[in-house]
Amino acid sequence: MDAPTTTSGENGMPGGGGWFTPRKTATAPPPDADRATHDDPLPAPAPRPVDPVAPQPFEVPAAQRVPTQHLPLAVEEGSPDAILIRRTLSEIGPIADKVTSYFYALLFVRHPDLRALFPPAMDTQRDRLLKALLTAAEHLDNTPVLVDYLRNLGRGHRKYGTRAEHYPAVGECLIGALSKYATTVWSPEVEAAWVRAYTTMSQVMIDAAAADELRSPAWWHAEIVTHDLRTPDVAILTIRPDQPYPFLAGQYASVETPWWPRVWRHYSFASAPRSDGLLTFHVKAVPAGWVSNALVHRARPGDVIRLGPPTGSMTVDHTTDSGLLCLGGGTGIAPIKAMVEDVAERGARRPVEVFYGARTDHDLYDIDTMLRLQQSHPWLSVRAVIDQQAHLQLPDALRGSGPWTEYDAYLSGPPGMIRSGVDTLRDIGIPTSRIRHDSVEELVVGG
């Protein structure tokens, strides 16, 4: 929800280099006037993300996200560095707030020039930077997923004006915060493990940003074309990017408004790619949601917003003809609708079962659109699940139907729905490998 759910002038290290000096394959262009006045991953793909948590510099992305599953630290498995890192994480877990506050204090005192990369009100940022780094480090041994996560993170950093020389400053302050609070386990060996891990991680991010710079801009400007207020707190926005914006149905993008510079929020695309290049988002205004309230209650046609690059792994696998079982809660129906359109455009007649959940009839703001799609495509079935009428949570509605063991499952909605939905899908026999979702709440790295 609005509250998916994302450094130093030089290297910031003693002797002009020190521990964390990554290899500079390339640097992002310096911030221009627009970025200086209007800027906020990761990620990892990403509840979906329709106005979830704001991605800030180094925020958790969204691809392949589910609730974080911490490994049982009593089981000392993995590489020597991974074991030492997990011991550190175990110690600082109960005092994460203190570690976070100290980390930011170090960062802004030692490197005040980096404060401009963050939003004016840090209550919207809080633990994102540190959480992203610790999440990555915790899964150090899961190389394929970790590298994908870090690449998304590095690409997302471009819109903040992050450059290669900023990473050493972050690493320096990360070590400073950990060494202060993980006193029981901290040692020269532990510090060396963290140095190696961070140096490797930062280089992956730097290389990804450099490669991305060769093929796409750091951000896109986009004009709001239509603003359809479906309910008092839900709006459907159609926007026109200033240049081609390639994406896949099921993905999402970070959005920044002119009213809250450097504050970004994730929103799922509510349609498959269109020939006219227009994009659609469903936005729900949430309490204290800076960006969501601005987009729902303040934005009007003609206003210009900014988009970060598309991301997210909750996309349709077109190499198979398996059925699709889709759960969309609230504005989480947006990416589900996009994937239905994607299947329709491919001309495939694979079965698609959509469960559209809401608390009340009033919250089924896009049910007419989904029913029209059902009338046009005999392979599509749409079922509304209304909590207050059936006293039934959306995931539980699956138990009385099916079987679903031969389907690929897709979930999009509030974090709680994602968690319970994943549990339910596993209980009814769908393998974890066939369950897809993007939780912008926090990245969960699978085994």
Coordinates of C-alpha atoms in Angstrom, one line a residue:
M1 CA 0.0 0.0 0.0
D2 CA 1.1 3.6 -0.1
A3 CA 2.8 3.3 3.1
P4 CA 4.9 -3.7 -3.3
T5 CA 6.0 -2.1 -1.8
T6 CA 12.9 0.3 -2.6
T7 CA 25.8 7.4 0.0
S8 CA 28.8 9.6 -0.6
G9 CA 30.1 12.1 -3.0
E10 CA 33.2 10.0 -3.6
N11 CA 33.9 6.6 -2.3
G12 CA 33.7 7.6 1.3
M13 CA 36.4 5.3 2.4
P14 CA 39.8 5.9 4.1
G15 CA 42.7 6.3 1.7
G16 CA 40.5 7.1 -1.2
G17 CA 39.4 3.5 -1.8
G18 CA 39.5 1.1 1.1
W19 CA 37.1 -1.8 1.5
F20 CA 34.2 -1.2 -0.7
T21 CA 35.6 0.3 -3.8
P22 CA 33.7 -1.4 -6.7
R23 CA 35.0 -1.6 -10.2
K24 CA 33.5 1.3 -12.1
T25 CA 32.3 -0.1 -15.3
A26 CA 30.2 3.0 -15.9
T27 CA 28.4 5.7 -13.9
A28 CA 24.9 7.0 -14.3
P29 CA 24.7 10.5 -15.6
P30 CA 24.7 13.2 -13.0
P31 CA 21.3 14.4 -11.8
D32 CA 19.8 17.1 -14.0
A33 CA 17.6 19.9 -12.8
D34 CA 14.5 17.9 -13.0
R35 CA 15.9 15.0 -11.0
A36 CA 17.3 17.3 -8.4
T37 CA 13.9 18.7 -7.7
H38 CA 11.7 15.7 -8.2
D39 CA 13.4 12.5 -6.8
D40 CA 13.0 9.1 -4.3
P41 CA 14.1 -0.5 -4.5
L42 CA 15.0 -2.0 -4.2
P43 CA 12.7 -4.2 -4.9
A44 CA 11.7 -8.0 -5.6
P45 CA 8.6 -8.0 -8.7
A46 CA 6.5 -7.0 -6.7
P47 CA 1.6 -7.0 -3.3
R48 CA 1.0 -6.3 -5.4
P49 CA 1.5 -3.6 -6.0
V50 CA -1.1 -1.2 -6.6
D51 CA 0.0 1.7 -4.4
P52 CA 2.2 -0.3 -2.1
V53 CA 5.2 0.8 -0.2
A54 CA 7.3 3.5 -1.7
P55 CA 10.5 2.4 -3.2
Q56 CA 13.3 4.6 -2.1
P57 CA 17.0 4.5 -2.9
F58 CA 18.1 0.9 -2.5
E59 CA 14.6 -0.2 -1.7
V60 CA 13.4 -3.8 -1.9
P61 CA 12.0 -4.5 -5.4
A62 CA 9.4 -6.5 -6.4
A63 CA 10.1 -9.4 -8.5
Q64 CA 9.5 -12.8 -7.0
R65 CA 8.2 -11.3 -3.7
V66 CA 6.5 -13.1 -0.9
P67 CA 6.7 -12.7 2.9
T68 CA 10.3 -13.0 3.9
Q69 CA 11.0 -16.5 5.2
H70 CA 14.0 -16.4 7.5
L71 CA 16.1 -19.5 7.6
P72 CA 16.3 -21.3 10.9
L73 CA 19.6 -20.0 12.1
A74 CA 20.2 -22.9 14.4
V75 CA 20.9 -24.9 11.2
E76 CA 24.4 -23.9 10.2
E77 CA 24.2 -24.6 6.5
G78 CA 25.7 -22.7 3.6
S79 CA 29.0 -21.1 2.7
P80 CA 31.2 -19.8 5.5
D81 CA 30.4 -16.2 4.7
A82 CA 26.7 -16.9 4.5
I83 CA 26.8 -18.6 8.0
L84 CA 28.6 -15.6 9.5
I85 CA 26.1 -13.1 7.9
R86 CA 23.1 -15.0 9.1
R87 CA 24.5 -15.0 12.7
T88 CA 24.8 -11.3 12.4
L89 CA 21.2 -10.9 11.2
S90 CA 19.9 -13.1 14.0
E91 CA 21.5 -10.9 16.6
I92 CA 20.3 -7.6 15.2
G93 CA 16.7 -8.8 14.3
P94 CA 15.2 -7.8 17.7
I95 CA 16.7 -4.3 17.6
A96 CA 16.3 -3.6 13.9
D97 CA 14.9 -0.1 14.6
K98 CA 18.0 0.9 16.5
V99 CA 20.2 -0.4 13.8
T100 CA 18.2 1.4 11.1
S101 CA 18.3 4.7 13.0
Y102 CA 22.1 4.5 13.6
F103 CA 22.7 3.5 9.9
Y104 CA 20.9 6.6 8.6
A105 CA 22.6 8.8 11.2
L106 CA 26.0 7.6 10.0
L107 CA 25.1 8.0 6.4
F108 CA 23.8 11.6 6.6
V109 CA 26.4 12.8 9.1
R110 CA 29.4 11.3 7.2
H111 CA 28.0 12.0 3.7
P112 CA 25.5 14.9 3.9
D113 CA 25.5 15.3 0.1
L114 CA 23.6 12.0 -0.1
R115 CA 20.6 13.4 1.9
A116 CA 19.3 14.9 -1.4
L117 CA 18.7 11.4 -2.8
F118 CA 16.1 10.7 -0.2
P119 CA 12.6 12.2 0.3
P120 CA 12.3 15.2 2.6
A121 CA 10.3 13.3 5.2
M122 CA 12.2 10.2 6.1
D123 CA 9.2 8.6 7.7
T124 CA 8.3 7.4 4.2
Q125 CA 11.7 5.9 3.8
R126 CA 12.6 4.5 7.1
D127 CA 14.1 1.0 6.8
R128 CA 14.0 0.4 3.1
L129 CA 17.7 0.9 2.3
L130 CA 18.9 -1.2 5.1
K131 CA 16.2 -3.8 4.7
A132 CA 17.2 -4.3 1.0
L133 CA 20.8 -4.8 1.8
L134 CA 20.2 -7.2 4.7
T135 CA 17.6 -9.1 2.6
A136 CA 20.2 -9.6 -0.1
A137 CA 23.0 -10.6 2.3
E138 CA 20.8 -13.1 4.0
H139 CA 20.3 -15.0 0.8
L140 CA 23.9 -14.8 -0.3
D141 CA 24.1 -18.5 -1.4
N142 CA 21.1 -18.3 -3.7
T143 CA 23.0 -16.9 -6.6
P144 CA 20.5 -17.0 -9.4
V145 CA 17.7 -15.3 -7.5
L146 CA 20.0 -13.0 -5.7
V147 CA 21.7 -11.7 -8.9
D148 CA 18.3 -11.1 -10.5
Y149 CA 17.2 -9.2 -7.4
L150 CA 20.3 -7.1 -7.3
R151 CA 20.1 -6.3 -11.0
N152 CA 16.6 -5.0 -10.6
L153 CA 17.8 -3.0 -7.6
G154 CA 20.7 -1.5 -9.6
R155 CA 18.4 -0.5 -12.5
G156 CA 15.9 1.0 -10.2
H157 CA 18.6 3.2 -8.6
R158 CA 19.2 5.1 -11.8
K159 CA 16.1 7.3 -11.3
Y160 CA 17.5 8.6 -8.0
G161 CA 20.8 9.8 -9.5
T162 CA 22.7 7.0 -7.8
R163 CA 26.2 6.6 -9.1
A164 CA 28.9 4.0 -8.7
E165 CA 30.9 6.1 -6.2
H166 CA 27.9 6.2 -3.8
Y167 CA 28.0 2.5 -3.0
P168 CA 31.2 2.6 -0.9
A169 CA 29.6 5.1 1.4
V170 CA 26.6 2.9 2.0
G171 CA 28.9 -0.1 2.6
E172 CA 30.9 1.9 5.1
C173 CA 27.8 2.9 7.1
L174 CA 26.4 -0.6 6.9
I175 CA 29.5 -2.0 8.5
G176 CA 29.4 0.8 11.1
A177 CA 25.9 0.0 12.1
L178 CA 26.3 -3.7 12.2
S179 CA 29.5 -3.6 14.2
K180 CA 27.9 -1.4 16.8
Y181 CA 24.9 -3.5 17.5
A182 CA 26.0 -7.1 16.6
T183 CA 28.6 -7.0 19.4
T184 CA 28.2 -10.6 20.5
V185 CA 29.1 -12.2 17.1
W186 CA 31.2 -9.4 15.6
S187 CA 34.8 -10.2 14.8
P188 CA 37.4 -9.5 12.1
E189 CA 36.2 -12.7 10.3
V190 CA 32.6 -11.5 10.4
E191 CA 33.5 -8.0 9.2
A192 CA 35.5 -9.6 6.3
A193 CA 32.5 -11.7 5.3
W194 CA 30.3 -8.6 5.2
V195 CA 32.9 -6.7 3.2
R196 CA 33.2 -9.5 0.6
A197 CA 29.4 -9.8 0.4
Y198 CA 28.7 -6.1 0.0
T199 CA 31.5 -5.6 -2.5
T200 CA 30.1 -8.4 -4.7
M201 CA 26.5 -7.2 -4.3
S202 CA 27.3 -3.6 -5.1
Q203 CA 29.3 -4.5 -8.2
V204 CA 26.3 -6.5 -9.6
M205 CA 24.1 -3.4 -9.1
I206 CA 26.7 -1.1 -10.7
D207 CA 27.0 -3.3 -13.7
A208 CA 23.3 -3.6 -14.1
A209 CA 22.8 0.1 -14.0
A210 CA 25.5 0.6 -16.6
A211 CA 24.0 -1.9 -19.0
D212 CA 20.5 -0.5 -18.5
E213 CA 21.8 3.0 -19.3
L214 CA 22.7 1.9 -22.8
R215 CA 19.1 0.9 -23.7
S216 CA 16.6 2.9 -21.7
P217 CA 16.2 6.2 -19.8
A218 CA 16.4 6.5 -16.1
W219 CA 12.7 7.5 -16.0
W220 CA 9.9 8.5 -18.3
H221 CA 7.6 11.5 -18.2
A222 CA 3.9 10.7 -18.7
E223 CA 0.9 12.9 -19.1
I224 CA -2.4 11.9 -17.5
V225 CA -5.0 11.5 -20.3
T226 CA -8.0 10.4 -18.4
H227 CA -8.9 10.3 -14.7
D228 CA -11.9 8.1 -13.9
L229 CA -13.0 8.2 -10.2
R230 CA -14.7 4.8 -9.8
T231 CA -15.4 5.1 -6.1
P232 CA -14.6 7.8 -3.6
D233 CA -11.2 6.3 -3.0
V234 CA -10.4 4.4 -6.3
A235 CA -9.4 6.0 -9.6
I236 CA -8.4 4.5 -12.9
L237 CA -5.7 6.6 -14.6
T238 CA -4.8 6.4 -18.3
I239 CA -1.4 8.0 -19.1
R240 CA 0.7 8.7 -22.2
P241 CA 4.5 8.3 -21.8
D242 CA 6.7 10.8 -23.6
Q243 CA 8.6 7.9 -25.4
P244 CA 8.0 4.2 -25.9
Y245 CA 7.6 2.3 -22.7
P246 CA 8.1 -1.5 -23.1
F247 CA 6.6 -3.7 -20.4
L248 CA 4.8 -7.1 -20.0
A249 CA 1.3 -7.7 -18.7
G250 CA 1.5 -8.5 -15.0
Q251 CA 4.4 -6.1 -14.3
Y252 CA 4.4 -2.8 -12.4
A253 CA 6.2 0.5 -12.3
S254 CA 7.2 3.1 -9.7
V255 CA 5.4 6.4 -10.0
E256 CA 6.4 9.9 -8.7
T257 CA 4.0 12.9 -8.7
P258 CA 4.9 16.6 -8.9
W259 CA 3.4 17.2 -5.5
W260 CA 5.7 14.8 -3.6
P261 CA 9.3 15.0 -5.0
R262 CA 11.5 12.0 -4.5
V263 CA 8.6 9.9 -3.2
W264 CA 7.8 6.9 -5.4
R265 CA 5.1 4.3 -5.2
H266 CA 4.5 1.0 -7.1
Y267 CA 1.5 0.4 -9.3
S268 CA 0.6 -2.5 -11.5
F269 CA -0.3 -2.0 -15.2
A270 CA -4.0 -2.6 -15.6
S271 CA -3.8 -3.6 -19.3
A272 CA -1.6 -5.5 -21.7
P273 CA 0.6 -3.4 -23.9
R274 CA -1.5 -1.3 -26.3
S275 CA -0.9 -0.3 -29.9
D276 CA -1.5 3.4 -29.0
G277 CA 1.2 3.2 -26.2
L278 CA -1.2 4.3 -23.4
L279 CA -0.8 2.8 -19.9
T280 CA -3.5 2.3 -17.3
F281 CA -3.2 2.1 -13.5
H282 CA -5.7 1.5 -10.8
V283 CA -5.0 3.6 -7.7
K284 CA -6.7 3.3 -4.2
A285 CA -6.2 6.2 -1.8
V286 CA -5.1 4.8 1.5
P287 CA -4.8 6.6 4.9
A288 CA -1.6 8.7 5.0
G289 CA -0.8 7.7 1.4
W290 CA 1.0 10.7 0.0
V291 CA 1.2 9.5 -3.6
S292 CA -2.1 7.5 -3.7
N293 CA -4.1 10.4 -2.3
A294 CA -2.5 12.8 -4.8
L295 CA -3.3 10.6 -7.7
V296 CA -6.9 9.9 -6.7
H297 CA -8.0 13.3 -5.3
R298 CA -5.6 15.9 -6.8
A299 CA -4.4 14.7 -10.2
R300 CA -6.3 15.7 -13.3
P301 CA -5.9 15.2 -17.1
G302 CA -2.9 17.2 -18.3
D303 CA -0.8 16.7 -15.2
V304 CA 2.6 15.1 -15.8
I305 CA 4.0 12.3 -13.6
R306 CA 7.2 10.3 -13.8
L307 CA 7.6 6.5 -14.3
G308 CA 10.5 4.3 -13.3
P309 CA 11.3 1.2 -15.4
P310 CA 8.9 -1.7 -15.5
T311 CA 9.7 -4.6 -13.2
G312 CA 8.1 -7.7 -11.7
S313 CA 8.0 -11.4 -12.5
M314 CA 4.3 -12.2 -12.3
T315 CA 3.9 -12.6 -16.0
V316 CA 2.2 -15.2 -18.1
D317 CA 4.3 -18.2 -19.2
H318 CA 3.3 -18.5 -22.9
T319 CA 5.5 -21.6 -23.4
T320 CA 2.8 -23.8 -21.8
D321 CA -0.9 -24.3 -22.2
S322 CA -1.6 -24.8 -18.5
G323 CA -4.7 -23.1 -17.1
L324 CA -4.3 -19.9 -15.1
L325 CA -5.8 -19.6 -11.6
C326 CA -5.9 -15.9 -10.7
L327 CA -6.7 -14.3 -7.4
G328 CA -7.1 -10.5 -7.4
G329 CA -8.1 -8.7 -4.2
G330 CA -9.2 -5.0 -4.4
T331 CA -7.1 -3.0 -6.8
G332 CA -5.0 -6.2 -7.2
I333 CA -7.4 -7.0 -10.0
A334 CA -5.5 -4.6 -12.2
P335 CA -2.6 -6.9 -13.2
I336 CA -5.0 -9.9 -13.4
K337 CA -7.0 -8.0 -16.0
A338 CA -3.8 -7.2 -17.9
M339 CA -2.9 -10.9 -18.0
V340 CA -6.3 -11.9 -19.2
E341 CA -5.9 -9.4 -22.1
D342 CA -2.5 -10.9 -22.8
V343 CA -3.8 -14.4 -23.1
A344 CA -6.6 -13.1 -25.3
E345 CA -4.2 -11.3 -27.6
R346 CA -2.2 -14.5 -28.1
G347 CA -5.3 -16.3 -29.4
A348 CA -4.8 -19.2 -27.0
R349 CA -7.9 -20.9 -25.6
R350 CA -6.3 -22.0 -22.3
P351 CA -8.7 -21.9 -19.3
V352 CA -8.4 -18.8 -17.1
E353 CA -10.2 -18.8 -13.7
V354 CA -10.4 -15.4 -12.0
F355 CA -11.5 -15.0 -8.4
Y356 CA -12.1 -11.3 -7.7
G357 CA -12.3 -10.5 -4.0
A358 CA -13.7 -7.5 -2.2
R359 CA -15.1 -6.6 1.2
T360 CA -18.4 -5.3 -0.2
D361 CA -20.2 -5.0 -3.5
H362 CA -19.1 -1.4 -3.6
D363 CA -15.5 -2.5 -3.7
L364 CA -16.0 -4.5 -6.9
Y365 CA -15.3 -1.3 -8.9
D366 CA -14.1 -3.1 -12.1
I367 CA -16.5 -6.1 -12.1
D368 CA -18.3 -4.9 -15.2
T369 CA -15.1 -4.8 -17.2
M370 CA -14.2 -8.3 -16.1
L371 CA -17.7 -9.7 -16.9
R372 CA -17.5 -8.1 -20.4
L373 CA -14.2 -10.0 -20.9
Q374 CA -15.9 -13.2 -19.7
Q375 CA -18.7 -12.7 -22.3
S376 CA -16.1 -12.2 -25.1
H377 CA -13.9 -15.2 -24.2
P378 CA -15.5 -18.6 -23.4
W379 CA -12.3 -19.9 -21.8
L380 CA -12.5 -17.2 -19.1
S381 CA -14.5 -17.6 -15.9
V382 CA -14.9 -14.7 -13.4
R383 CA -16.2 -15.2 -9.9
A384 CA -16.8 -12.5 -7.3
V385 CA -16.0 -13.3 -3.7
I386 CA -17.5 -10.7 -1.3
D387 CA -16.3 -11.1 2.3
Q388 CA -19.3 -9.4 4.0
Q389 CA -21.8 -11.5 2.1
A390 CA -20.2 -14.9 2.2
H391 CA -18.1 -14.4 5.3
L392 CA -15.4 -16.1 3.3
Q393 CA -11.9 -14.9 2.6
L394 CA -10.8 -14.9 -1.0
P395 CA -8.2 -17.7 -0.7
D396 CA -10.7 -20.0 1.1
A397 CA -13.1 -19.7 -1.8
L398 CA -10.7 -22.0 -3.8
R399 CA -11.3 -24.9 -1.5
G400 CA -14.8 -25.5 -2.7
S401 CA -13.9 -25.6 -6.3
G402 CA -11.2 -27.0 -8.6
P403 CA -9.3 -29.2 -8.8
W404 CA -6.4 -26.7 -9.5
T405 CA -3.3 -29.0 -9.4
E406 CA -2.7 -28.5 -13.2
Y407 CA -3.0 -24.7 -13.1
D408 CA -0.4 -22.0 -12.7
A409 CA -1.5 -19.6 -9.9
Y410 CA -1.2 -15.9 -9.8
L411 CA -2.0 -13.7 -6.8
S412 CA -2.3 -9.9 -6.5
G413 CA -3.6 -7.9 -3.6
P414 CA -2.9 -6.9 -0.1
P415 CA 0.1 -8.5 1.6
G416 CA -2.2 -10.5 4.0
M417 CA -4.1 -11.9 1.1
I418 CA -0.9 -12.9 -0.6
R419 CA 0.3 -14.8 2.4
S420 CA -2.9 -16.7 3.1
G421 CA -3.3 -17.3 -0.6
V422 CA 0.1 -18.9 -1.0
D423 CA -0.6 -21.1 2.0
T424 CA -4.0 -22.1 0.6
L425 CA -2.7 -22.9 -2.8
R426 CA 0.0 -25.1 -1.3
D427 CA -2.6 -26.9 0.8
I428 CA -4.7 -27.7 -2.2
G429 CA -1.8 -29.2 -4.1
I430 CA -0.3 -26.5 -6.3
P431 CA 3.5 -26.7 -6.2
T432 CA 5.3 -23.6 -5.0
S433 CA 7.1 -23.4 -8.4
R434 CA 3.7 -22.8 -10.1
I435 CA 2.6 -19.9 -7.7
R436 CA 3.5 -16.4 -8.9
H437 CA 3.1 -13.0 -7.3
D438 CA 4.8 -9.7 -6.8
S439 CA 4.7 -8.3 -3.3
V440 CA 6.0 -4.9 -3.1
E441 CA 5.8 -5.2 0.6
E442 CA 9.1 -7.0 0.7
L443 CA 11.2 -9.4 -1.3
V444 CA 11.1 -13.1 -0.5
V445 CA 13.8 -15.1 -2.0
G446 CA 12.8 -18.7 -2.7
G447 CA 15.1 -21.7 -2.1

